[in-house]
mmCIF file of C-alpha atoms and ligand atoms in Angstrom:
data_model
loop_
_atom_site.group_PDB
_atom_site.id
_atom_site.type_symbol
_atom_site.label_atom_id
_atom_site.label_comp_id
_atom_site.label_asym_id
_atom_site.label_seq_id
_atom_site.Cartn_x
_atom_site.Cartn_y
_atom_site.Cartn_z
ATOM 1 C CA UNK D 1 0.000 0.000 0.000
ATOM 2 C CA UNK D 2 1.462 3.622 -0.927
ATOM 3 C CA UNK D 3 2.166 6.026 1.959
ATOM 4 C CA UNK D 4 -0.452 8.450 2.259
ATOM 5 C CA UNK D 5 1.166 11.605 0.195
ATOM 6 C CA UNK D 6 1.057 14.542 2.732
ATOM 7 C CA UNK D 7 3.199 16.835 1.862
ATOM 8 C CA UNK D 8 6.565 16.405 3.537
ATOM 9 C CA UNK D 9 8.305 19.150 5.073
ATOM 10 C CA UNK D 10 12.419 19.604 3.729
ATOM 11 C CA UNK D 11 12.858 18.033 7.830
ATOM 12 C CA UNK D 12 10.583 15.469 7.612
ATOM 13 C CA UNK D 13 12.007 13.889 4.835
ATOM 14 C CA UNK D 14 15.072 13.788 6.209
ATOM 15 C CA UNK D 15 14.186 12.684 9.260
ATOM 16 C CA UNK D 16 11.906 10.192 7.534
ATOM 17 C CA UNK D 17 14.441 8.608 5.297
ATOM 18 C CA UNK D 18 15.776 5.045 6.864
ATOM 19 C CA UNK D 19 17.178 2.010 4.528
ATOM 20 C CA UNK D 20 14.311 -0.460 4.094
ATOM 21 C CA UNK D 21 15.272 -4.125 3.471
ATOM 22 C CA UNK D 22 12.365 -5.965 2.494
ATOM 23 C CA UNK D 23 9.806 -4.869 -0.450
ATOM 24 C CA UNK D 24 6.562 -5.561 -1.864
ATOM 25 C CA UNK D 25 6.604 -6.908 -5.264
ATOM 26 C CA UNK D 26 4.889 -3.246 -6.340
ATOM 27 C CA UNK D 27 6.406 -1.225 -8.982
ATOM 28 C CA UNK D 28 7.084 2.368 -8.888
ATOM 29 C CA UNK D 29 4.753 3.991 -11.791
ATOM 30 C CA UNK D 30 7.247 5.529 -14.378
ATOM 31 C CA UNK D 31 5.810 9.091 -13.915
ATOM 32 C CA UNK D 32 6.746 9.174 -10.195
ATOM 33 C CA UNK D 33 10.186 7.530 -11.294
ATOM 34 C CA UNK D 34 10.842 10.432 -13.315
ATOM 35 C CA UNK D 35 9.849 13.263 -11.088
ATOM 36 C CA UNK D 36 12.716 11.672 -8.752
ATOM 37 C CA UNK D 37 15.172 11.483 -10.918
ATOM 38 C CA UNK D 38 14.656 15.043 -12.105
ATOM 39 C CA UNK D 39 14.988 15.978 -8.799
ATOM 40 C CA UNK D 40 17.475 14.430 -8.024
ATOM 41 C CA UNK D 41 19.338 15.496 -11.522
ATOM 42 C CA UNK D 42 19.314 19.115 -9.651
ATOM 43 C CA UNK D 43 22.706 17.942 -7.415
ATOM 44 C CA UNK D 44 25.029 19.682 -7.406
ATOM 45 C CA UNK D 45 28.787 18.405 -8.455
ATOM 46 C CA UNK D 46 32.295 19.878 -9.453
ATOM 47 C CA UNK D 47 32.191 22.326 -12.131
ATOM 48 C CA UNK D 48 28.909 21.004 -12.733
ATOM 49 C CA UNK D 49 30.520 18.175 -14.440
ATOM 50 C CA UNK D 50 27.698 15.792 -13.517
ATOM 51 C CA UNK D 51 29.750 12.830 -13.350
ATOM 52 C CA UNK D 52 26.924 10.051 -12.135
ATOM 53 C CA UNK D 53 25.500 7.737 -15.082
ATOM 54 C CA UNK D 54 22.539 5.860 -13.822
ATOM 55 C CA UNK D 55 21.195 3.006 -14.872
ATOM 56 C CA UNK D 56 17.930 1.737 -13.331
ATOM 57 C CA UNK D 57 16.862 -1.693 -13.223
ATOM 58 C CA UNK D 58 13.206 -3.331 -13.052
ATOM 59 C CA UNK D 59 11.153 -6.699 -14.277
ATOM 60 C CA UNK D 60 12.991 -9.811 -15.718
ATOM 61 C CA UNK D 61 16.068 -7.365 -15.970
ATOM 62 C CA UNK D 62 16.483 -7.282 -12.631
ATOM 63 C CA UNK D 63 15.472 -10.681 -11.873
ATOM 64 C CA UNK D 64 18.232 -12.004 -13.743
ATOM 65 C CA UNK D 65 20.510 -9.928 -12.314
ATOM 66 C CA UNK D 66 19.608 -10.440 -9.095
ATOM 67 C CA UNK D 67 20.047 -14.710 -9.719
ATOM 68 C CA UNK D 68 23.485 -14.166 -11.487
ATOM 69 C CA UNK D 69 24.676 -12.160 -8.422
ATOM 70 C CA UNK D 70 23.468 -14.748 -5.667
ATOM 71 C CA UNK D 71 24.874 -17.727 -8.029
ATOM 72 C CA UNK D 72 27.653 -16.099 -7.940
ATOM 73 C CA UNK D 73 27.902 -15.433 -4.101
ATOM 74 C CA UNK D 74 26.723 -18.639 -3.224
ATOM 75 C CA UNK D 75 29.631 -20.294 -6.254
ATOM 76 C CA UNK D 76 32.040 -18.642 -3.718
ATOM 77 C CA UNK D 77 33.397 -16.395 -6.776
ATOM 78 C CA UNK D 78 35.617 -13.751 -5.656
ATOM 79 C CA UNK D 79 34.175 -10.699 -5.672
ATOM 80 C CA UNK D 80 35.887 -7.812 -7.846
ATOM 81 C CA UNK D 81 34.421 -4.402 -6.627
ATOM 82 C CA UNK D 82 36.145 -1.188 -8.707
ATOM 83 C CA UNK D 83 36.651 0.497 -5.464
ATOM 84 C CA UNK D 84 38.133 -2.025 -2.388
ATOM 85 C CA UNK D 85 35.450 -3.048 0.032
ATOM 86 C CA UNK D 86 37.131 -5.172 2.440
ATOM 87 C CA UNK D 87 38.458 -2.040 4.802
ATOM 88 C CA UNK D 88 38.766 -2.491 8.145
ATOM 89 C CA UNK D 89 37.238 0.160 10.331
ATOM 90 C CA UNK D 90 39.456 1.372 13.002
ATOM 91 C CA UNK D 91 37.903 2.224 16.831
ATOM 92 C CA UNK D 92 34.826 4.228 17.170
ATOM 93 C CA UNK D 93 34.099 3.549 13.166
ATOM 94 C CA UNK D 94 33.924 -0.465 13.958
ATOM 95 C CA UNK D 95 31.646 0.593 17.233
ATOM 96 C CA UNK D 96 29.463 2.423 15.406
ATOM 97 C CA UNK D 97 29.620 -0.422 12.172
ATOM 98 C CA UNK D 98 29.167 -3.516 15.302
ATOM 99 C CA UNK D 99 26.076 -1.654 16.341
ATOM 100 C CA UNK D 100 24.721 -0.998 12.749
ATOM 101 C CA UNK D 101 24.978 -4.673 12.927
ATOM 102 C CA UNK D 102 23.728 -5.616 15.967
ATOM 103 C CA UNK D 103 20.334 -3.645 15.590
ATOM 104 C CA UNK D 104 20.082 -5.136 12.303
ATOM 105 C CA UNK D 105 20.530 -9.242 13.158
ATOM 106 C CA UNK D 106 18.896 -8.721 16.140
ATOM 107 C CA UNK D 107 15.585 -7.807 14.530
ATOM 108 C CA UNK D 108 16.334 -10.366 11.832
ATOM 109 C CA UNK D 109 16.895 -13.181 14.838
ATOM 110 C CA UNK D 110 20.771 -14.068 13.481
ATOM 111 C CA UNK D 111 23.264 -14.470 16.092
ATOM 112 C CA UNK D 112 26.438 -13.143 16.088
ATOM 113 C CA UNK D 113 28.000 -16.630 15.520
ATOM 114 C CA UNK D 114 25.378 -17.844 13.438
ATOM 115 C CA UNK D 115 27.640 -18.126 9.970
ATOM 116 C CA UNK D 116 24.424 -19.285 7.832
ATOM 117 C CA UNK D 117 22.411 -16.815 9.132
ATOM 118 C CA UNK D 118 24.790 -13.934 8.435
ATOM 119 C CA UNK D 119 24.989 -15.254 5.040
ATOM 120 C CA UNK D 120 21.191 -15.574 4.195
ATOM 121 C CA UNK D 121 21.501 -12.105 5.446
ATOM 122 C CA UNK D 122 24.459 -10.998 3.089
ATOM 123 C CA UNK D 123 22.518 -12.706 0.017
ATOM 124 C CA UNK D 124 19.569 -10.834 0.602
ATOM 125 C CA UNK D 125 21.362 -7.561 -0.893
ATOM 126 C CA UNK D 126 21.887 -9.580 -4.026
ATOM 127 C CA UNK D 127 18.489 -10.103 -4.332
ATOM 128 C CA UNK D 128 17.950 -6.242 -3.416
ATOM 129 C CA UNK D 129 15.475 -7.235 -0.411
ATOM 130 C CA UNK D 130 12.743 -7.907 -3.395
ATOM 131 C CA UNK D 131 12.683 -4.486 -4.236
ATOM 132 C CA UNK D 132 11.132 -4.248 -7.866
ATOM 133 C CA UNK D 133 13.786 -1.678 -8.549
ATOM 134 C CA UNK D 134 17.504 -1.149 -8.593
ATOM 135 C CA UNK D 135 19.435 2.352 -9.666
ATOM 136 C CA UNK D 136 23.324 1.245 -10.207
ATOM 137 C CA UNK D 137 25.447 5.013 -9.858
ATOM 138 C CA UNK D 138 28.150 4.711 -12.479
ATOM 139 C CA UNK D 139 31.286 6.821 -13.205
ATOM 140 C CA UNK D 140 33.899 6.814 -15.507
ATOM 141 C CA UNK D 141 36.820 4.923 -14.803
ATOM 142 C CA UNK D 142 39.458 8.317 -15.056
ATOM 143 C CA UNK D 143 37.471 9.447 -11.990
ATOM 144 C CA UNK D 144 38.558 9.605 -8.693
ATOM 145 C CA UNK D 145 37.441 10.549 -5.153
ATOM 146 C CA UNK D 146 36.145 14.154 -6.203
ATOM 147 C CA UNK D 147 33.952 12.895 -8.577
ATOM 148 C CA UNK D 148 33.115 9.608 -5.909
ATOM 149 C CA UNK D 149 31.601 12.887 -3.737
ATOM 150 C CA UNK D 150 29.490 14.257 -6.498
ATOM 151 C CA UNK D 151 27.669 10.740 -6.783
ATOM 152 C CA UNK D 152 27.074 10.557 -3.187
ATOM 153 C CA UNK D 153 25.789 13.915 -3.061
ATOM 154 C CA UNK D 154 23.621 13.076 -6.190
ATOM 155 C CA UNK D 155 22.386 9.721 -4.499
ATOM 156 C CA UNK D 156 21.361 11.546 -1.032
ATOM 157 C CA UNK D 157 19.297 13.726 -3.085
ATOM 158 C CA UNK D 158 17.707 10.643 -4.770
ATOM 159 C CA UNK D 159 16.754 8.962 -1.809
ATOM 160 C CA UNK D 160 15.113 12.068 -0.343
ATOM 161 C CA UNK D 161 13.783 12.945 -3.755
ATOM 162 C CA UNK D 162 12.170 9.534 -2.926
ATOM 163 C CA UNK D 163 11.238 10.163 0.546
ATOM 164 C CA UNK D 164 9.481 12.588 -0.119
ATOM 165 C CA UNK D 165 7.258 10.538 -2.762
ATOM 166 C CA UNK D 166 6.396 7.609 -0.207
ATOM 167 C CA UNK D 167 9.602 5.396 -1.759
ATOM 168 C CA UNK D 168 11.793 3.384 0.070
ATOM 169 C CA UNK D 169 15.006 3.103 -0.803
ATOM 170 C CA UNK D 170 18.549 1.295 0.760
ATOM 171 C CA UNK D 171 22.072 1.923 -0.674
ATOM 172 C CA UNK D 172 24.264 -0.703 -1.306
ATOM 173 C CA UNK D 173 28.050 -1.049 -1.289
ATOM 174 C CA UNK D 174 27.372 -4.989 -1.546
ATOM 175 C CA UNK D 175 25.711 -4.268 -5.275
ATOM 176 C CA UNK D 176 28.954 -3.161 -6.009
ATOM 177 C CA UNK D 177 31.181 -5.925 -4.944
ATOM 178 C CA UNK D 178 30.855 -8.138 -8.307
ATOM 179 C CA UNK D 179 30.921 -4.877 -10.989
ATOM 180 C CA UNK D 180 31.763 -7.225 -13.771
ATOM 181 C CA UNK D 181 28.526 -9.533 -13.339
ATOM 182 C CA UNK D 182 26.401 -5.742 -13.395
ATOM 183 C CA UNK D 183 28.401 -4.401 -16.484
ATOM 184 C CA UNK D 184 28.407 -7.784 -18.550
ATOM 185 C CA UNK D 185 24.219 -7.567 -17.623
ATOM 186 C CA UNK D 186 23.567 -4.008 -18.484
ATOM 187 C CA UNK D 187 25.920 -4.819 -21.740
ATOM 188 C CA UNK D 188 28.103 -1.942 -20.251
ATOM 189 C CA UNK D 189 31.984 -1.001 -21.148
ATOM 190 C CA UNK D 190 34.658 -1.823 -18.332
ATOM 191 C CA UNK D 191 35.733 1.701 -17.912
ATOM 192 C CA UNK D 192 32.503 2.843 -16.188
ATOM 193 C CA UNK D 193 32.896 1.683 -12.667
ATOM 194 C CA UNK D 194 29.988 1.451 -9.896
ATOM 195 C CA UNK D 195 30.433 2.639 -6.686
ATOM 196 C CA UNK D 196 27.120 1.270 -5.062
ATOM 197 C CA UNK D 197 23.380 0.190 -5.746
ATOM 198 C CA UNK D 198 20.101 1.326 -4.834
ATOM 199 C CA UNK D 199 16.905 -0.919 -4.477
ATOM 200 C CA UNK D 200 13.946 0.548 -3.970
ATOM 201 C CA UNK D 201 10.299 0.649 -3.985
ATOM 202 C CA UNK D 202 7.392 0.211 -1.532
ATOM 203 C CA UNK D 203 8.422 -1.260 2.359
ATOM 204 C CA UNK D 204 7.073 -4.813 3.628
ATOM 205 C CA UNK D 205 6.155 -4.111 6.979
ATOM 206 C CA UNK D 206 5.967 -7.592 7.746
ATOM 207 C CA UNK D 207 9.908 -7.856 6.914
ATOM 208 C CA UNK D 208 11.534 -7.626 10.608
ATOM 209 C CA UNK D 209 14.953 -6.041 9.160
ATOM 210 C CA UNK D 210 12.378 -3.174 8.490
ATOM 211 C CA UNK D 211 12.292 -2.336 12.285
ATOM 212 C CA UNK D 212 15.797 -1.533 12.446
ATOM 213 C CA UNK D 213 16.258 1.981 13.359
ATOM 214 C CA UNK D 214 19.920 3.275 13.204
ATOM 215 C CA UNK D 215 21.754 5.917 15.753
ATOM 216 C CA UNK D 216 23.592 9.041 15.350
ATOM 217 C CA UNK D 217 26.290 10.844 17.357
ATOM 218 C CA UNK D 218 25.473 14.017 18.797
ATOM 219 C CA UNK D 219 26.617 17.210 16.613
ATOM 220 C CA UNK D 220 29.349 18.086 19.335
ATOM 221 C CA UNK D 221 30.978 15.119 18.916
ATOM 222 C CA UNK D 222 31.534 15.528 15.309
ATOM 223 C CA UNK D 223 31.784 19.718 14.880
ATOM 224 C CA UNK D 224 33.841 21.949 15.601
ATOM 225 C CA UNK D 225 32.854 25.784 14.935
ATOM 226 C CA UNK D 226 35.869 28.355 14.597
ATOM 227 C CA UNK D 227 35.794 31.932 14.322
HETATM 228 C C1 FMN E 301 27.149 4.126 0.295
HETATM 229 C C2 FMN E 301 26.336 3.225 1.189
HETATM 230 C C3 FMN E 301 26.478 1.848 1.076
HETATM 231 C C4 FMN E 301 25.689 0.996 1.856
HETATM 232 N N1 FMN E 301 25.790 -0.364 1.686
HETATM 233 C C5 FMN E 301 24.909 -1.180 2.298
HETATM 234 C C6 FMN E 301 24.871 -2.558 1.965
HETATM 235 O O1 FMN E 301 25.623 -3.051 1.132
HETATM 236 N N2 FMN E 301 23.925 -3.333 2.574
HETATM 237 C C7 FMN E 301 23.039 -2.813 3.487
HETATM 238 O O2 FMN E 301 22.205 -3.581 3.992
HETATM 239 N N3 FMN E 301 23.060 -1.500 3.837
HETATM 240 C C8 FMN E 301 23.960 -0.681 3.250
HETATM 241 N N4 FMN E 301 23.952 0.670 3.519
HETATM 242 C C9 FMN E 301 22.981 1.219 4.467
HETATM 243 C C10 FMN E 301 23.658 1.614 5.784
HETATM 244 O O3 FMN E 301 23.880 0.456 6.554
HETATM 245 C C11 FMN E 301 22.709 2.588 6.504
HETATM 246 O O4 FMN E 301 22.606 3.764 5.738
HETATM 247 C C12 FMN E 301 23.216 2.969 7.900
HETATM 248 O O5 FMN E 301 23.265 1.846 8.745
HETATM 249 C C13 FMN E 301 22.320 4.033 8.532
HETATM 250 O O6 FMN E 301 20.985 3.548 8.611
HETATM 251 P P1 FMN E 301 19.774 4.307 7.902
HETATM 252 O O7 FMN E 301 20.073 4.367 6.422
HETATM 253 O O8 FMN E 301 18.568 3.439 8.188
HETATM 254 O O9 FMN E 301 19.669 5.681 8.471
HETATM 255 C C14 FMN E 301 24.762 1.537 2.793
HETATM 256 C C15 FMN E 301 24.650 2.930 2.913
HETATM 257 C C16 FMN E 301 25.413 3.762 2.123
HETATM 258 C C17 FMN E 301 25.240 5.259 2.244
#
């Protein structure tokens, strides 16, 4: 069922937006689609270069994808993300990931030492949580980390954009992690290289990932105001 569409204060979107992990099999109409991806179009980037090249993903499409990805997770293939994903985060970072991850299993029932249950977890992102809908966020290869900043800012303003239309959205790194399956899919070249994925639609509320609510340090802990 859509959200009823109140208009949303600027705050209440943001305050609104949370990443959803479970979907109903109900597609986004293509006329709301495009109003969010005007929107979101309106980002702002370096020299107004507009680096992000977005490819969006629905039907059989995506259900292909989606089984080539979890073959290929479950076939033990080593991943081969364009950007490294296997960082480890260093003190309050891993606190802050650990607890990300503890709110998460915990409402999905998998204990910390429960291997198959972390990976029934893990696989879920390559089915996209049975969202009808994936965005990929491309850039060219000759990029770097100024450009990496326009396509976050460009995907924050997606995600609100959908917000803001009763869509619920959750990045994710983890679509990234096997960029050749995605390219050799889409029928894309190798020198445009994803950073993450977005699925998106319509939330389950009957999926119990979807009561996950995350925390954020205060703003004195993170700002420091000079004059
Ligand atoms: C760039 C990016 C990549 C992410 N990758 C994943 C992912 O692969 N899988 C996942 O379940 N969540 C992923 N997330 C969602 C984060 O876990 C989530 O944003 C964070 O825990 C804060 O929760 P909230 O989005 O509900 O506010 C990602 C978020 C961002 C911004």
């Amino acid at each position: 069922m859509n959200k009823p569409m109140k208009m949303m204060t600027f705050d209440d979107v943001v305050r609104s937006r949370r990443s959803v992990r479970g979907f109903l099999p109900k597609e986004v109409p293509m006329e709301t689609m495009r109003e969010i991806f005007e929107l979101a179009q309106l980002a702002p980037s370096n020299c107004n270069i507009q680096p992000w090249i977005t490819h969006v993903v629905s039907g059989d499409s995506l259900k292909e994808l989606g089984n080539k990805l979890v073959d290929a997770a479950k076939a033990g293939r080593e991943p081969d993300p364009d950007w490294p994903a296997d960082k480890k985060f260093p003190g309050v970072y891993r606190e802050r990931q650990i607890d990300a991850a503890v709110r998460l299993y915990g409402h999905m029932g998998v204990e910390r030492h429960d291997a198959v249950g972390r990976e029934n977890a893990y696989l879920r992102n390559q089915m996209f949580f049975d969202a009808p809908h994936a965005v990929f966020i491309f850039m060219l290869g000759m990029f770097d980390a100024r450009e990496a900043v326009d396509l976050g800012i460009y995907a924050q303003n997606l995600m609100l954009s959908m917000t803001s239309r009763g869509v619920d959205s959750c990045a994710q790194g983890a679509l990234g992690l096997y960029a050749s399956i995605v390219r050799e899919h889409l029928g894309l070249p190798d020198d445009l290289q994803i950073l993450f994925g977005i699925s998106f639609g319509y939330e389950d509320p009957d999926v119990a990932a979807n009561r996950t609510r995350t925390e954020r340090a205060t703003v004195d802990e993170h700002i420091v105001f000079h004059r």
